Coordinates of C-alpha atoms and ligand atoms in Angstrom, one line a residue:
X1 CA -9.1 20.5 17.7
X2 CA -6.2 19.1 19.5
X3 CA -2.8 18.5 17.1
X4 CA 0.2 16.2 18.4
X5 CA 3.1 17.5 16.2
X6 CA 6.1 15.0 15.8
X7 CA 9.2 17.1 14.8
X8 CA 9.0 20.6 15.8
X9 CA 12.6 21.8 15.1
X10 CA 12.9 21.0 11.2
X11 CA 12.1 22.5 8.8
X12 CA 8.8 21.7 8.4
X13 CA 7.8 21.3 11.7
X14 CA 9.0 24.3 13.1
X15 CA 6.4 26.1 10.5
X16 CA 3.5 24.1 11.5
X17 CA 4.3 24.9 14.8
X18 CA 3.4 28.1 14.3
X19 CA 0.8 28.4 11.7
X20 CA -1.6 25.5 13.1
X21 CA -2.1 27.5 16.4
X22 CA -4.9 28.8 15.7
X23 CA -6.6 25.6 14.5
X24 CA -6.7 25.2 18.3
X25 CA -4.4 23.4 21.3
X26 CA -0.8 21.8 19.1
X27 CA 1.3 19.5 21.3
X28 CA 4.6 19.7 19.7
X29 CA 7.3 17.4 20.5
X30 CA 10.9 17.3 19.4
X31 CA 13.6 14.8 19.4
X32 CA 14.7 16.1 22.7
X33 CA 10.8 15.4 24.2
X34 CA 10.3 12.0 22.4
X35 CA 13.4 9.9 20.6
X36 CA 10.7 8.1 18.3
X37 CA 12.8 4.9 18.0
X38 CA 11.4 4.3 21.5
X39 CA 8.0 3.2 19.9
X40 CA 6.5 2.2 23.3
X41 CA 7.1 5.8 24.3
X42 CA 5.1 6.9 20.9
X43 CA 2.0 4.8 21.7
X44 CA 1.8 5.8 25.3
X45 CA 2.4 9.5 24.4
X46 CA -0.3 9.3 21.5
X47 CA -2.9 7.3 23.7
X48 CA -2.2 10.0 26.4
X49 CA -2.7 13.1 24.5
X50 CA -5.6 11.3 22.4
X51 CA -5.0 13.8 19.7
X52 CA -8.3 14.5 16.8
X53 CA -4.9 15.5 14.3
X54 CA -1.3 13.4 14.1
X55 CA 0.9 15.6 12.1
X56 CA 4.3 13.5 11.0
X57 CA 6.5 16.4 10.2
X58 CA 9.8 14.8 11.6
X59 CA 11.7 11.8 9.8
X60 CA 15.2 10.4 9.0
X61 CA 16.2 13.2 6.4
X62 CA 20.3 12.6 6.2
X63 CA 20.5 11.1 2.4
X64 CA 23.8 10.4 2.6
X65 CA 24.4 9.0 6.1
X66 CA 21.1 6.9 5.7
X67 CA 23.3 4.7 3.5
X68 CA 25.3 3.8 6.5
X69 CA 22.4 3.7 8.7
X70 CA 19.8 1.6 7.6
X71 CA 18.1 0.5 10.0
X72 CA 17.9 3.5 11.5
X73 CA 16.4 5.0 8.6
X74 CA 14.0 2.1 8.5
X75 CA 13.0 2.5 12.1
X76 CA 11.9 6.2 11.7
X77 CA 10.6 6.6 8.2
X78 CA 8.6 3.2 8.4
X79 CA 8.3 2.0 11.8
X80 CA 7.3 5.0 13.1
X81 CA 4.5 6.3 10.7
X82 CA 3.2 2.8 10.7
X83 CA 2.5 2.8 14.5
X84 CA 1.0 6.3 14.0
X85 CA -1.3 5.0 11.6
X86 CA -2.1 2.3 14.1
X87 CA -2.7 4.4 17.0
X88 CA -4.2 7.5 14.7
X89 CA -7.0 4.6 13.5
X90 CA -7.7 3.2 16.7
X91 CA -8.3 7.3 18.2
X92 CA -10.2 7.9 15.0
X93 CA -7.6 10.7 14.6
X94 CA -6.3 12.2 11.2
X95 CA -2.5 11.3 10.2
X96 CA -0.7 13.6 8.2
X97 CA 2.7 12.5 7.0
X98 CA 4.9 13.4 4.5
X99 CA 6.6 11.6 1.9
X100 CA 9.5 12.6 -0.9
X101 CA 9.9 12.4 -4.7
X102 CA 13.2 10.2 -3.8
X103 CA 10.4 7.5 -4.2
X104 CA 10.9 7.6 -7.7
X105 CA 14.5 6.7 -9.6
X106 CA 13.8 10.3 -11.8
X107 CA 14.1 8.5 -15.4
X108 CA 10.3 8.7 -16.4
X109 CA 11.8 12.4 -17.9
X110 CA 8.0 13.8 -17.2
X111 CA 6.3 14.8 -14.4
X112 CA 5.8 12.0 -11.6
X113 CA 1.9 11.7 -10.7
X114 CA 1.0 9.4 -7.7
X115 CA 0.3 6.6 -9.8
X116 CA 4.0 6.6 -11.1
X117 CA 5.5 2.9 -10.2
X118 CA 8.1 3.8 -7.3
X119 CA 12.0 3.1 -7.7
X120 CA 14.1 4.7 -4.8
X121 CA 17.6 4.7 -5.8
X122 CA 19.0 4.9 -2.0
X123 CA 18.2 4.2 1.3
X124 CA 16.3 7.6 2.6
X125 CA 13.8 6.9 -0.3
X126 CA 13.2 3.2 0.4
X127 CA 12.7 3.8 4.0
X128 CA 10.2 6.9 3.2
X129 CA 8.7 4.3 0.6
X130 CA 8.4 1.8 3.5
X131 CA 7.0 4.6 5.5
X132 CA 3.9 5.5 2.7
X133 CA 3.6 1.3 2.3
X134 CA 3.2 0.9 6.4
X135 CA 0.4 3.6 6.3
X136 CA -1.3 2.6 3.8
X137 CA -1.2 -1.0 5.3
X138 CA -3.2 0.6 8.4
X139 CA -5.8 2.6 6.2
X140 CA -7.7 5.0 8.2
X141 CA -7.9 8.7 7.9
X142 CA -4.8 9.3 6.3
X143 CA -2.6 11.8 4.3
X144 CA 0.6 11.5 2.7
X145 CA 1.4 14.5 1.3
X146 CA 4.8 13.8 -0.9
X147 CA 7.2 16.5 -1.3
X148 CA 10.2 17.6 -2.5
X149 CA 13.5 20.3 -2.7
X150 CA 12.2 21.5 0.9
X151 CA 13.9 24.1 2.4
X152 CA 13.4 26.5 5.0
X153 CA 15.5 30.1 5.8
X154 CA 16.1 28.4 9.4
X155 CA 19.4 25.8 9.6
X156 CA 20.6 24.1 6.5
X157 CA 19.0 24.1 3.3
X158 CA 19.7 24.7 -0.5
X159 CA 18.7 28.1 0.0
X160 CA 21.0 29.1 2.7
X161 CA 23.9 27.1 2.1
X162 CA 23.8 29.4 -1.8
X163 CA 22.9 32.2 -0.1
X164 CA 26.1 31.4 2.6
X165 CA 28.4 30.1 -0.4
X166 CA 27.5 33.3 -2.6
X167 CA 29.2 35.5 0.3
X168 CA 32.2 33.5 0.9
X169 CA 33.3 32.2 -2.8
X170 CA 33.6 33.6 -5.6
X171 CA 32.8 31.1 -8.1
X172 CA 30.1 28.6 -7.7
X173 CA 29.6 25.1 -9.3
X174 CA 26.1 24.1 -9.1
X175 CA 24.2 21.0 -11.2
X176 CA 22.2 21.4 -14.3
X177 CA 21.3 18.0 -14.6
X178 CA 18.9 17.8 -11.3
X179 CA 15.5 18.9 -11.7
X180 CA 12.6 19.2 -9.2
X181 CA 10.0 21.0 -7.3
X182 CA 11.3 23.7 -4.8
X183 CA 8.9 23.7 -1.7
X184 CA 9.3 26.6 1.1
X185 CA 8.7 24.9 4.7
X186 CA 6.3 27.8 5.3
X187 CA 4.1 26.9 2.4
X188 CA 3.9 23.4 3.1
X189 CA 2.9 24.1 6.7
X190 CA 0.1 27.2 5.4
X191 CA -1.3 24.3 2.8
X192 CA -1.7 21.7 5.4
X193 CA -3.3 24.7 7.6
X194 CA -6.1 25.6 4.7
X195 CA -6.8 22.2 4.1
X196 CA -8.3 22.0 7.5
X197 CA -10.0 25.2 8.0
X198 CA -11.5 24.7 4.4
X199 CA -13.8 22.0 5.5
X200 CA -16.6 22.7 7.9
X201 CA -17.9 19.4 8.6
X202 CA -17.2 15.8 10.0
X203 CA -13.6 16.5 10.1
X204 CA -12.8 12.8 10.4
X205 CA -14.8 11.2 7.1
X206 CA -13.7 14.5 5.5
X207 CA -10.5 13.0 5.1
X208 CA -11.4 9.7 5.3
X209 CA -12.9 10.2 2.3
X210 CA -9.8 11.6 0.6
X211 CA -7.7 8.9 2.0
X212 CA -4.5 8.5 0.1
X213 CA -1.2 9.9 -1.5
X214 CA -0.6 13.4 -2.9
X215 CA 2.3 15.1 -4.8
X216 CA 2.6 18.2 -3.7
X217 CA 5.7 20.5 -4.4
X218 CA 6.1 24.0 -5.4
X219 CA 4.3 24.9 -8.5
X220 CA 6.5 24.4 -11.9
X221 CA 10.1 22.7 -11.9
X222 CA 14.0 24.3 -12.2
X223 CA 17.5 22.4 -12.5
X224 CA 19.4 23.2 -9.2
X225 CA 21.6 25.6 -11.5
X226 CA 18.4 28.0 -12.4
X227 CA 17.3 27.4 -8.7
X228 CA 20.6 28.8 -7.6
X229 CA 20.4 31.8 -10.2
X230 CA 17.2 32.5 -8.4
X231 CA 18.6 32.5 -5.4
X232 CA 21.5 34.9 -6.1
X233 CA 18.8 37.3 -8.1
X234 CA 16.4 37.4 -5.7
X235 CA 18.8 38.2 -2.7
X236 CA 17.4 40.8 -0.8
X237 CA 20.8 41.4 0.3
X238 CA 23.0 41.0 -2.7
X239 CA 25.4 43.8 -2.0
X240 CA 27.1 41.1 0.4
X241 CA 27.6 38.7 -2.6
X242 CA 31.1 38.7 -3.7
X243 CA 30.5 35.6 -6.1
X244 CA 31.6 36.0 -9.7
X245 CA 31.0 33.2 -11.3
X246 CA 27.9 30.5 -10.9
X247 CA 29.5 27.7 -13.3
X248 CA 27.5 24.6 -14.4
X249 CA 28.2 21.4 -13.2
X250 CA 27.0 17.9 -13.1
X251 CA 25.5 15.5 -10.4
X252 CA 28.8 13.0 -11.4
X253 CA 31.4 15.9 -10.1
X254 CA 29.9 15.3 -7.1
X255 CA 30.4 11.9 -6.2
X256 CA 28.4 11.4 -3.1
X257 CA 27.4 8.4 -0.5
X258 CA 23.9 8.3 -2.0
X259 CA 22.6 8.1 -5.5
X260 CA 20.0 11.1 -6.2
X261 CA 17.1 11.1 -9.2
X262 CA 17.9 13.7 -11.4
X263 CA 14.8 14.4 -12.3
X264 CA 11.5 14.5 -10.1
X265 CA 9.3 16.9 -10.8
X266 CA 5.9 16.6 -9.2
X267 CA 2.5 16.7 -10.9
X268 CA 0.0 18.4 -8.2
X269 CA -2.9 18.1 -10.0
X270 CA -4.6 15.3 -7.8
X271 CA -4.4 17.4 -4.9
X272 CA -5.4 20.6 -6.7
X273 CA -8.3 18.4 -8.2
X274 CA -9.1 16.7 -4.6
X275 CA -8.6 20.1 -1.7
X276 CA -9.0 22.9 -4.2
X277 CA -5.5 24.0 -3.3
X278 CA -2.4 24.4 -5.0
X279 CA 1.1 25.8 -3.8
X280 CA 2.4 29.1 -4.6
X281 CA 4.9 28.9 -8.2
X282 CA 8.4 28.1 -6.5
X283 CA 10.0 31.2 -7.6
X284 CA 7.0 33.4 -6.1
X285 CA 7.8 31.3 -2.7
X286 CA 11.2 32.0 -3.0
X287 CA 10.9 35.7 -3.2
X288 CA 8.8 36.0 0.1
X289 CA 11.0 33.2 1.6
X290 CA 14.1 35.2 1.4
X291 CA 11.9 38.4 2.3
X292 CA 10.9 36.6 5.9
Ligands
LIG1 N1 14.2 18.4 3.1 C1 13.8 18.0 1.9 O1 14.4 18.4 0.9 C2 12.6 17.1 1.7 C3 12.3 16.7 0.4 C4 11.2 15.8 0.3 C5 10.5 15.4 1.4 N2 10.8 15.8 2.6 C6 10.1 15.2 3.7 O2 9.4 16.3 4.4 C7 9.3 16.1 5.8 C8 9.9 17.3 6.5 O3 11.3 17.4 6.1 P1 12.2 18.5 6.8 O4 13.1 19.0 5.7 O5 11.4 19.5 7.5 O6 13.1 17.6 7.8 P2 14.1 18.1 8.9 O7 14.3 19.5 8.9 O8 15.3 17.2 8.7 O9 13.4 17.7 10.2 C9 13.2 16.4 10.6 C10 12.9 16.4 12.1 O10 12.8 15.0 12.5 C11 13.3 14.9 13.8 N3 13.8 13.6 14.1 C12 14.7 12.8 13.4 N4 15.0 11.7 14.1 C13 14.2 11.7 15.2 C14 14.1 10.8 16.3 N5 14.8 9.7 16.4 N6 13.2 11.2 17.3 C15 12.5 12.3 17.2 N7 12.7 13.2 16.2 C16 13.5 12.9 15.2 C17 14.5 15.8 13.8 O11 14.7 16.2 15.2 P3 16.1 17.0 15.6 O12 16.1 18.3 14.9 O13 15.9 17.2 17.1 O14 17.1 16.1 15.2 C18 14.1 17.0 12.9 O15 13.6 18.1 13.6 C19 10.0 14.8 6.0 O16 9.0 13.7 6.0 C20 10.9 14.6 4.8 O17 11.2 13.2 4.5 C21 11.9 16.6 2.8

């Protein structure tokens, strides 16, 4: 099976790097192989390698700046799955992209399920909303996998930047009033490995068959406060803390460029129901994340 890989250095990527190998020859590009606002560049490189497997893993992730760079936004989290789509239908390749619960405006107060009506409350989510509307547009074999609370123990996530604050300050104001689905990178990537190896036949109609969108997030759902708790209590290394104090705090002391849904827990049940997978609880993913 041959894999082209779009965004090998985040998060995600840089885990499905690694843990599709063996699923057979990944061609794994980053921003410093392919800008992918040169879309003439995406096509030719897609109809070059002729891949059986398009895994989306990169995107416009900056919530905040996206505010002040729309179109930007626009041109990677819409444009640019849509011409995968495109090209992915026309190889008879699989696309597997990935989406975000900042689809939603977080007021339903329940779990979201993929039939949820959509409401993104800034720019990042309309654009990754654009993105799931272009695909689907296309058809074909595709994926869309939506996430959410992603973080990785590589670069800058939640998980670190706690992990960095509780070793530098020592009192920590963290929301309550946000509430989601942590997902570890590494998970996300092992997932999207074991949906492929489970199937054994026509790999194409396999997921043609399953076409679609699926919420997918770490099992169960925590405010950002508990998440934070769990991050300080779980610390391998917590004889470097020197916080105190982890106060409570809401999402309007932290006036920022972007609005964010409080809360967006994801129902996985579709996907459970669909692959006969599920992830990992997020505190169980947590604990072997910070063990890694
Ligand atoms: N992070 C979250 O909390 C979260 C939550 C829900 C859903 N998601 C979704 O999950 C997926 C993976 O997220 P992630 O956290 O792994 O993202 P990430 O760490 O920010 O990685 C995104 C990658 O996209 C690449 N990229 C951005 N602009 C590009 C361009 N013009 N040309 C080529 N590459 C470009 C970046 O390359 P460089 O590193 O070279 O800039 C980066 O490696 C995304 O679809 C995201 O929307 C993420």
């Amino acid at each position: 099976m041959k894999i082209l890989l779009f965004g090998k250095n985040g998060q995600l990527g840089w885990e499905a790097h690694r843990t599709l190998a063996p699923l057979g020859e990944v061609v794994a590009l980053g921003s410093q192989d392919l800008d992918l606002t040169r879309l003439d560049e995406l096509t030719r490189i897609i109809q070059q390698v002729r891949p059986d497997v398009i895994l989306n893993a990169a995107a416009y992730t900056a919530v905040d700046k996206a505010e002040s760079e729309p179109d930007l936004a626009m041109q990677i989290n819409a444009k640019v799955p849509g011409v995968m789509a495109e090209e992915a239908r026309k190889l008879n390749a699989i696309l597997i992209h990935y989406s975000t619960d900042y689809v939603f405006d977080g007021k339903k107060g329940t779990s979201y399920v993929e039939s949820d009506l959509t409401n993104p409350l800034n720019v990042y989510g309309q654009s990754k909303l654009a993105g799931e509307q272009a695909i689907g547009q296309v058809g074909g074999a595709y994926i869309i996998l939506r996430t959410s609370w992603v973080y990785s123990m590589r670069g800058d996530s939640f998980v670190t930047k706690v992990l960095d604050w509780s070793r530098k300050q020592k009192v920590l104001r963290i929301v309550t009033d946000q509430i989601g689905s942590p997902t570890w990178a590494r998970s996300l990537a092992e997932i999207t490995y074991t949906m492929f190896v489970r199937n054994t036949g026509e790999l194409y109609e396999y997921f043609l068959d399953k076409q679609g969108i699926y919420h997918l997030g770490g099992l169960g759902n925590v405010s950002r406060y508990d998440f934070a708790q769990a991050i300080l209590q779980s610390d391998p290394k917590s004889e470097e803390q020197i916080i105190d104090c982890l106060t409570p705090a809401l999402t309007v002391d932290f006036p920022t460029l972007a609005k964010r849904p409080l809360k967006t827990p994801l129902a996985c049940l579709c996907f459970e129901k669909v692959f006969g997978l599920s992830l990992p609880g997020w505190k169980e993913s947590l604990w072997l994340a910070l063990r890694q």
